Amino acid sequence: MIWQLELALFAMLVVPAIVALQVRDLIASVAALTIYSLIVAALLAMMGAVDVALTEAALGAGITGVLFIGALSLTRRRSVD
Amino acid sequence: MRWLTLAFLISFQALFIYVSLDLPDRADPNAPANVHLSPEFVEQGEKEIEIPNLVTAVQADFRSYDTLGETLVIFTAGLCVLLVLMRGSRTDDRAP
Amino acid sequence: MTEPHDSLILHFIVRAFMVPFIIVFGIYVLVHGEASPGGGFQAGAIVAAAFVLARLTLGREHAVNRFPTRVLIWTASLGMAVYLLAGVVPLFFGANFLDYSQLPVGWFNNIATHDETLRARGIFIVEFGVFLAVLGTLGILYDYLTERYLDD
């Protein structure tokens, strides 16, 4: 466990979370969520939970983004607030 | 109003950081979560199942009911999407 | 998001490299999940990602002709059936529900290259069921979420 790298990853984790909350375009929000999942997967792999990291990378960064975009295609693309 | 929210969040974050100082270290073998059942799982998994990946052994053998329920939840979600969004008029890839 | 893109390079890369590689990697994660990180859930998600990629780039009609949605429904149901059978079959051999050590798969050690305990064989059977169920369910989710754009 390299605590500098871990701290840098935690600091990077904040950025896509704020972007996903603040941006108006919901597809950009889904892309930010995907980046968030990827950083979480890297963090879990560094903590030694490799199985959970593989699940997070396959589900969070792979399938969930596609399903969100598929659900967005049934509604509007822009956020209203 | 925004500043009030920000001050509330910052104080809450300070509270969380203060509480997290008392948590045990990561992967501490003497932590309260790791002293009750985990040693038995590790020993019996090595001895009885003889597969190298202990996570798979615990997930699919010792905790098999949990995995069954998890798979049933996902399957039920798929069936619900199928029932809600299925169209009866399409014939080429309609559900049999 | 259901009409095909007409870029030749995209078609070639996806059909020749990405989809076969992702499917082979998913099957590796499945069958090697007892010795390295992985398992049925992850493998199902990875192979479902390959199917979704094929549906996104090659066009939905093309990929659906190769692997139609009703096959995915049967796949998910078959996965759940495999898991439940692995639980129910030991009941007829005098063991508890989901007790893999009484599964009648001992003959497999005669034709396999190395011996494993019966519980390891049962773990593989269960992981295979989870793999089929997750693969089918994620495919169903994607197909029915994007279905109504075919004829609008």
Short mmCIF file of C-alpha atoms in Angstrom, two decimals:
data_model
loop_
_atom_site.label_atom_id
_atom_site.label_comp_id
_atom_site.label_asym_id
_atom_site.label_seq_id
_atom_site.Cartn_x
_atom_site.Cartn_y
_atom_site.Cartn_z
CA MET A 1 0.00 0.00 0.00
CA ILE A 2 1.56 3.21 -1.24
CA TRP A 3 -0.26 5.85 0.72
CA GLN A 4 0.74 8.71 -1.58
CA LEU A 5 -0.79 7.02 -4.61
CA GLU A 6 -3.86 6.13 -2.59
CA LEU A 7 -4.26 9.71 -1.42
CA ALA A 8 -3.89 10.93 -4.99
CA LEU A 9 -6.58 8.49 -6.14
CA PHE A 10 -8.90 9.64 -3.37
CA ALA A 11 -8.32 13.24 -4.39
CA MET A 12 -9.05 12.33 -8.02
CA LEU A 13 -12.23 10.58 -6.87
CA VAL A 14 -13.80 13.86 -5.78
CA VAL A 15 -13.57 15.46 -9.22
CA PRO A 16 -15.85 13.15 -11.28
CA ALA A 17 -18.33 13.00 -8.39
CA ILE A 18 -18.73 16.79 -8.39
CA VAL A 19 -18.81 16.87 -12.18
CA ALA A 20 -21.53 14.20 -12.27
CA LEU A 21 -23.63 16.25 -9.89
CA GLN A 22 -23.13 19.66 -11.45
CA VAL A 23 -23.17 19.13 -15.19
CA ARG A 24 -26.41 19.72 -17.11
CA ASP A 25 -25.89 17.22 -19.92
CA LEU A 26 -26.89 13.87 -18.47
CA ILE A 27 -24.74 11.84 -20.86
CA ALA A 28 -21.69 13.75 -19.62
CA SER A 29 -22.90 12.93 -16.13
CA VAL A 30 -22.96 9.23 -17.00
CA ALA A 31 -19.42 9.51 -18.39
CA ALA A 32 -18.28 11.10 -15.12
CA LEU A 33 -19.90 8.26 -13.19
CA THR A 34 -17.99 5.78 -15.34
CA ILE A 35 -14.71 7.51 -14.51
CA TYR A 36 -15.71 7.42 -10.85
CA SER A 37 -16.24 3.64 -11.05
CA LEU A 38 -12.88 3.17 -12.72
CA ILE A 39 -11.06 5.08 -9.96
CA VAL A 40 -12.95 3.10 -7.33
CA ALA A 41 -11.86 -0.10 -9.07
CA ALA A 42 -8.23 1.03 -8.96
CA LEU A 43 -8.58 1.86 -5.26
CA LEU A 44 -10.10 -1.54 -4.48
CA ALA A 45 -7.33 -3.29 -6.38
CA MET A 46 -4.78 -1.36 -4.34
CA MET A 47 -6.50 -2.40 -1.12
CA GLY A 48 -6.14 -6.07 -2.09
CA ALA A 49 -9.78 -6.81 -2.86
CA VAL A 50 -9.12 -7.91 -6.41
CA ASP A 51 -12.41 -9.77 -6.88
CA VAL A 52 -14.43 -6.71 -5.90
CA ALA A 53 -12.25 -4.57 -8.15
CA LEU A 54 -12.96 -6.85 -11.09
CA THR A 55 -16.68 -6.69 -10.39
CA GLU A 56 -16.56 -2.92 -10.09
CA ALA A 57 -14.62 -2.54 -13.32
CA ALA A 58 -16.91 -4.88 -15.24
CA LEU A 59 -20.23 -3.69 -13.85
CA GLY A 60 -19.65 -0.10 -12.81
CA ALA A 61 -17.46 0.98 -15.67
CA GLY A 62 -18.87 -1.29 -18.34
CA ILE A 63 -22.49 -2.23 -18.08
CA THR A 64 -23.93 0.50 -15.86
CA GLY A 65 -22.95 3.33 -18.19
CA VAL A 66 -24.54 1.61 -21.15
CA LEU A 67 -27.72 0.88 -19.21
CA PHE A 68 -27.90 4.49 -17.99
CA ILE A 69 -27.54 5.77 -21.54
CA GLY A 70 -30.17 3.30 -22.69
CA ALA A 71 -32.51 4.56 -20.00
CA LEU A 72 -31.68 8.17 -20.95
CA SER A 73 -32.66 7.47 -24.53
CA LEU A 74 -36.19 6.85 -23.26
CA THR A 75 -36.36 10.32 -21.66
CA ARG A 76 -34.82 13.74 -22.22
CA ARG A 77 -31.09 14.34 -22.35
CA ARG A 78 -30.94 17.62 -20.45
CA SER A 79 -31.36 17.96 -16.72
CA VAL A 80 -34.01 20.42 -15.63
CA ASP A 81 -32.53 21.82 -12.43
CA MET B 1 -28.29 29.28 2.48
CA ARG B 2 -25.48 27.75 0.46
CA TRP B 3 -22.95 28.77 3.07
CA LEU B 4 -25.06 27.20 5.77
CA THR B 5 -25.14 23.94 3.79
CA LEU B 6 -21.40 24.12 3.24
CA ALA B 7 -20.70 24.73 6.92
CA PHE B 8 -22.99 21.84 7.84
CA LEU B 9 -21.22 19.51 5.41
CA ILE B 10 -17.76 20.54 6.58
CA SER B 11 -18.66 19.99 10.22
CA PHE B 12 -20.15 16.61 9.35
CA GLN B 13 -16.97 15.70 7.46
CA ALA B 14 -14.89 16.68 10.47
CA LEU B 15 -17.07 14.44 12.62
CA PHE B 16 -16.58 11.55 10.21
CA ILE B 17 -12.80 12.00 10.17
CA TYR B 18 -12.72 12.14 13.96
CA VAL B 19 -14.74 8.91 14.21
CA SER B 20 -12.66 7.14 11.59
CA LEU B 21 -9.54 7.60 13.71
CA ASP B 22 -10.93 4.97 16.06
CA LEU B 23 -11.57 2.38 13.37
CA PRO B 24 -9.20 -0.61 13.18
CA ASP B 25 -6.58 -0.73 10.47
CA ARG B 26 -7.32 -2.23 7.10
CA ALA B 27 -6.90 -6.04 7.09
CA ASP B 28 -6.13 -6.10 10.79
CA PRO B 29 -6.37 -9.75 11.93
CA ASN B 30 -7.40 -8.66 15.42
CA ALA B 31 -10.23 -6.43 14.34
CA PRO B 32 -13.63 -7.45 15.75
CA ALA B 33 -14.93 -8.31 12.30
CA ASN B 34 -12.09 -10.75 11.68
CA VAL B 35 -11.95 -12.80 14.86
CA HIS B 36 -15.32 -14.56 14.88
CA LEU B 37 -15.82 -16.61 11.71
CA SER B 38 -13.03 -15.67 9.35
CA PRO B 39 -10.30 -17.91 10.86
CA GLU B 40 -12.56 -20.96 10.55
CA PHE B 41 -13.37 -20.09 6.95
CA VAL B 42 -9.71 -19.68 6.10
CA GLU B 43 -8.66 -22.94 7.74
CA GLN B 44 -11.55 -25.08 6.48
CA GLY B 45 -11.39 -23.57 3.02
CA GLU B 46 -7.75 -24.53 2.72
CA LYS B 47 -8.37 -28.00 4.08
CA GLU B 48 -11.68 -29.12 2.63
CA ILE B 49 -12.16 -27.40 -0.70
CA GLU B 50 -8.57 -27.08 -1.90
CA ILE B 51 -8.97 -24.24 -4.36
CA PRO B 52 -6.52 -21.36 -4.28
CA ASN B 53 -8.97 -18.48 -4.47
CA LEU B 54 -10.51 -18.31 -1.03
CA VAL B 55 -12.95 -15.57 -2.01
CA THR B 56 -14.64 -17.88 -4.50
CA ALA B 57 -14.72 -20.66 -1.92
CA VAL B 58 -16.44 -18.48 0.67
CA GLN B 59 -18.78 -16.90 -1.83
CA ALA B 60 -19.94 -20.06 -3.61
CA ASP B 61 -19.64 -22.70 -0.89
CA PHE B 62 -19.86 -21.35 2.64
CA ARG B 63 -22.14 -18.46 1.67
CA SER B 64 -24.01 -20.24 -1.07
CA TYR B 65 -27.45 -19.14 0.09
CA ASP B 66 -26.36 -15.54 -0.26
CA THR B 67 -25.15 -16.09 -3.78
CA LEU B 68 -28.39 -17.88 -4.63
CA GLY B 69 -30.39 -14.94 -3.37
CA GLU B 70 -28.20 -12.46 -5.20
CA THR B 71 -28.60 -14.31 -8.48
CA LEU B 72 -32.35 -14.54 -7.91
CA VAL B 73 -32.51 -10.77 -7.36
CA ILE B 74 -30.73 -10.07 -10.64
CA PHE B 75 -32.87 -12.60 -12.48
CA THR B 76 -36.03 -11.07 -11.04
CA ALA B 77 -34.90 -7.61 -12.14
CA GLY B 78 -34.44 -8.92 -15.67
CA LEU B 79 -37.86 -10.54 -15.61
CA CYS B 80 -39.47 -7.30 -14.38
CA VAL B 81 -37.87 -5.31 -17.21
CA LEU B 82 -39.07 -8.00 -19.60
CA LEU B 83 -42.63 -7.83 -18.32
CA VAL B 84 -42.81 -4.03 -18.24
CA LEU B 85 -41.17 -3.23 -21.56
CA MET B 86 -42.17 -6.24 -23.65
CA ARG B 87 -44.31 -5.56 -26.67
CA GLY B 88 -46.85 -8.15 -27.62
CA SER B 89 -47.13 -7.15 -31.25
CA ARG B 90 -43.56 -7.86 -32.32
CA THR B 91 -43.19 -11.38 -33.52
CA ASP B 92 -39.54 -11.81 -34.56
CA ASP B 93 -37.91 -11.65 -31.11
CA ARG B 94 -40.92 -11.90 -28.89
CA ALA B 95 -40.62 -13.88 -25.71
CA PRO B 96 -41.64 -17.49 -26.30
CA MET C 1 -28.26 4.33 -30.42
CA THR C 2 -29.52 1.35 -32.34
CA GLU C 3 -28.63 2.26 -35.90
CA PRO C 4 -25.32 0.89 -37.19
CA HIS C 5 -22.34 3.13 -37.75
CA ASP C 6 -20.89 2.91 -41.21
CA SER C 7 -17.20 3.27 -40.38
CA LEU C 8 -15.28 0.38 -41.92
CA ILE C 9 -12.40 0.65 -39.44
CA LEU C 10 -14.79 0.52 -36.48
CA HIS C 11 -16.53 -2.53 -37.90
CA PHE C 12 -13.23 -4.29 -38.58
CA ILE C 13 -11.72 -3.56 -35.17
CA VAL C 14 -14.84 -4.54 -33.29
CA ARG C 15 -15.60 -7.69 -35.25
CA ALA C 16 -12.05 -8.95 -35.62
CA PHE C 17 -10.48 -8.00 -32.29
CA MET C 18 -12.59 -6.55 -29.55
CA VAL C 19 -15.63 -8.80 -29.35
CA PRO C 20 -13.69 -12.10 -29.67
CA PHE C 21 -11.08 -10.92 -27.19
CA ILE C 22 -13.66 -9.81 -24.64
CA ILE C 23 -15.57 -13.09 -24.93
CA VAL C 24 -12.41 -15.17 -24.57
CA PHE C 25 -11.32 -13.07 -21.58
CA GLY C 26 -14.72 -13.54 -19.97
CA ILE C 27 -14.54 -17.30 -20.38
CA TYR C 28 -11.01 -17.22 -18.94
CA VAL C 29 -12.31 -15.32 -15.93
CA LEU C 30 -15.04 -17.94 -15.54
CA VAL C 31 -12.99 -21.13 -15.79
CA HIS C 32 -9.98 -19.72 -13.97
CA GLY C 33 -12.00 -18.13 -11.23
CA GLU C 34 -10.98 -20.78 -8.71
CA ALA C 35 -7.31 -19.97 -8.92
CA SER C 36 -7.26 -16.27 -9.75
CA PRO C 37 -9.61 -13.34 -9.20
CA GLY C 38 -12.86 -13.86 -10.97
CA GLY C 39 -15.99 -15.89 -10.89
CA GLY C 40 -19.34 -16.28 -12.52
CA PHE C 41 -20.66 -12.81 -11.82
CA GLN C 42 -17.67 -10.98 -13.27
CA ALA C 43 -17.46 -13.30 -16.27
CA GLY C 44 -21.13 -12.81 -17.05
CA ALA C 45 -20.75 -9.05 -16.87
CA ILE C 46 -17.71 -9.12 -19.17
CA VAL C 47 -19.35 -11.33 -21.82
CA ALA C 48 -22.52 -9.24 -21.62
CA ALA C 49 -20.33 -6.18 -22.23
CA ALA C 50 -19.09 -7.85 -25.42
CA PHE C 51 -22.68 -8.44 -26.55
CA VAL C 52 -23.66 -4.86 -25.80
CA LEU C 53 -20.59 -3.61 -27.71
CA ALA C 54 -21.61 -5.67 -30.73
CA ARG C 55 -25.15 -4.34 -30.54
CA LEU C 56 -23.89 -0.76 -30.24
CA THR C 57 -21.44 -0.75 -33.15
CA LEU C 58 -22.57 -3.36 -35.63
CA GLY C 59 -26.19 -2.35 -35.39
CA ARG C 60 -28.84 -3.98 -33.33
CA GLU C 61 -30.37 -6.02 -36.14
CA HIS C 62 -27.08 -7.68 -37.03
CA ALA C 63 -26.21 -8.67 -33.47
CA VAL C 64 -29.76 -9.67 -32.67
CA ASN C 65 -29.76 -11.98 -35.66
CA ARG C 66 -26.66 -13.66 -34.32
CA PHE C 67 -27.85 -13.88 -30.72
CA PRO C 68 -31.55 -13.11 -30.41
CA THR C 69 -33.25 -11.90 -27.29
CA ARG C 70 -35.27 -15.04 -26.71
CA VAL C 71 -32.01 -17.00 -26.56
CA LEU C 72 -30.89 -14.60 -23.83
CA ILE C 73 -34.11 -15.24 -21.91
CA TRP C 74 -33.53 -18.97 -22.17
CA THR C 75 -29.91 -18.46 -21.09
CA ALA C 76 -30.90 -16.62 -17.93
CA SER C 77 -33.51 -19.21 -17.06
CA LEU C 78 -31.06 -22.05 -17.70
CA GLY C 79 -28.53 -20.41 -15.39
CA MET C 80 -31.03 -20.19 -12.56
CA ALA C 81 -32.03 -23.80 -13.25
CA VAL C 82 -28.41 -24.95 -13.03
CA TYR C 83 -27.95 -23.19 -9.69
CA LEU C 84 -31.19 -24.54 -8.25
CA LEU C 85 -30.42 -28.07 -9.49
CA ALA C 86 -27.02 -27.89 -7.82
CA GLY C 87 -28.95 -27.12 -4.67
CA VAL C 88 -31.73 -29.67 -5.03
CA VAL C 89 -29.84 -32.70 -6.34
CA PRO C 90 -27.89 -33.32 -3.08
CA LEU C 91 -31.25 -33.66 -1.32
CA PHE C 92 -31.76 -36.97 -3.13
CA PHE C 93 -28.40 -38.25 -1.93
CA GLY C 94 -29.10 -37.67 1.70
CA ALA C 95 -27.40 -34.33 2.16
CA ASN C 96 -28.55 -30.81 2.88
CA PHE C 97 -29.60 -28.16 0.41
CA LEU C 98 -26.56 -26.88 -1.56
CA ASP C 99 -24.19 -29.44 -0.03
CA TYR C 100 -21.81 -29.96 -2.91
CA SER C 101 -19.88 -32.78 -1.30
CA GLN C 102 -22.71 -35.21 -2.20
CA LEU C 103 -23.11 -34.15 -5.81
CA PRO C 104 -22.84 -37.10 -8.26
CA VAL C 105 -19.93 -35.61 -10.20
CA GLY C 106 -17.19 -37.94 -8.96
CA TRP C 107 -16.91 -39.61 -12.35
CA PHE C 108 -15.53 -36.34 -13.72
CA ASN C 109 -12.26 -36.97 -11.91
CA ASN C 110 -11.68 -40.01 -14.11
CA ILE C 111 -11.59 -38.01 -17.33
CA ALA C 112 -10.11 -34.76 -16.02
CA THR C 113 -6.41 -34.07 -16.01
CA HIS C 114 -6.16 -33.51 -12.28
CA ASP C 115 -8.25 -34.39 -9.29
CA GLU C 116 -10.32 -31.89 -7.41
CA THR C 117 -12.55 -32.21 -4.43
CA LEU C 118 -16.25 -32.56 -5.05
CA ARG C 119 -16.89 -29.23 -3.42
CA ALA C 120 -14.61 -27.55 -5.94
CA ARG C 121 -16.58 -29.21 -8.75
CA GLY C 122 -19.79 -27.97 -7.17
CA ILE C 123 -18.36 -24.47 -6.94
CA PHE C 124 -17.61 -24.54 -10.65
CA ILE C 125 -21.13 -25.73 -11.48
CA VAL C 126 -22.63 -22.96 -9.39
CA GLU C 127 -20.36 -20.34 -10.94
CA PHE C 128 -21.42 -21.53 -14.37
CA GLY C 129 -25.05 -21.07 -13.40
CA VAL C 130 -24.37 -17.57 -12.12
CA PHE C 131 -22.48 -16.81 -15.34
CA LEU C 132 -25.42 -17.82 -17.53
CA ALA C 133 -27.94 -15.98 -15.36
CA VAL C 134 -26.00 -12.70 -15.25
CA LEU C 135 -25.17 -12.84 -18.96
CA GLY C 136 -28.78 -13.41 -19.94
CA THR C 137 -30.17 -10.84 -17.56
CA LEU C 138 -27.87 -8.02 -18.62
CA GLY C 139 -28.58 -8.80 -22.26
CA ILE C 140 -32.33 -8.71 -21.57
CA LEU C 141 -31.94 -5.37 -19.78
CA TYR C 142 -30.10 -3.76 -22.68
CA ASP C 143 -32.31 -5.22 -25.39
CA TYR C 144 -35.59 -4.20 -23.85
CA LEU C 145 -34.36 -0.76 -22.77
CA THR C 146 -33.46 0.12 -26.36
CA GLU C 147 -36.13 -1.86 -28.16
CA ARG C 148 -38.71 0.83 -28.82
CA TYR C 149 -36.32 2.84 -30.96
CA LEU C 150 -36.51 0.25 -33.71
CA ASP C 151 -39.78 1.44 -35.13
CA ASP C 152 -40.23 5.00 -33.81
#
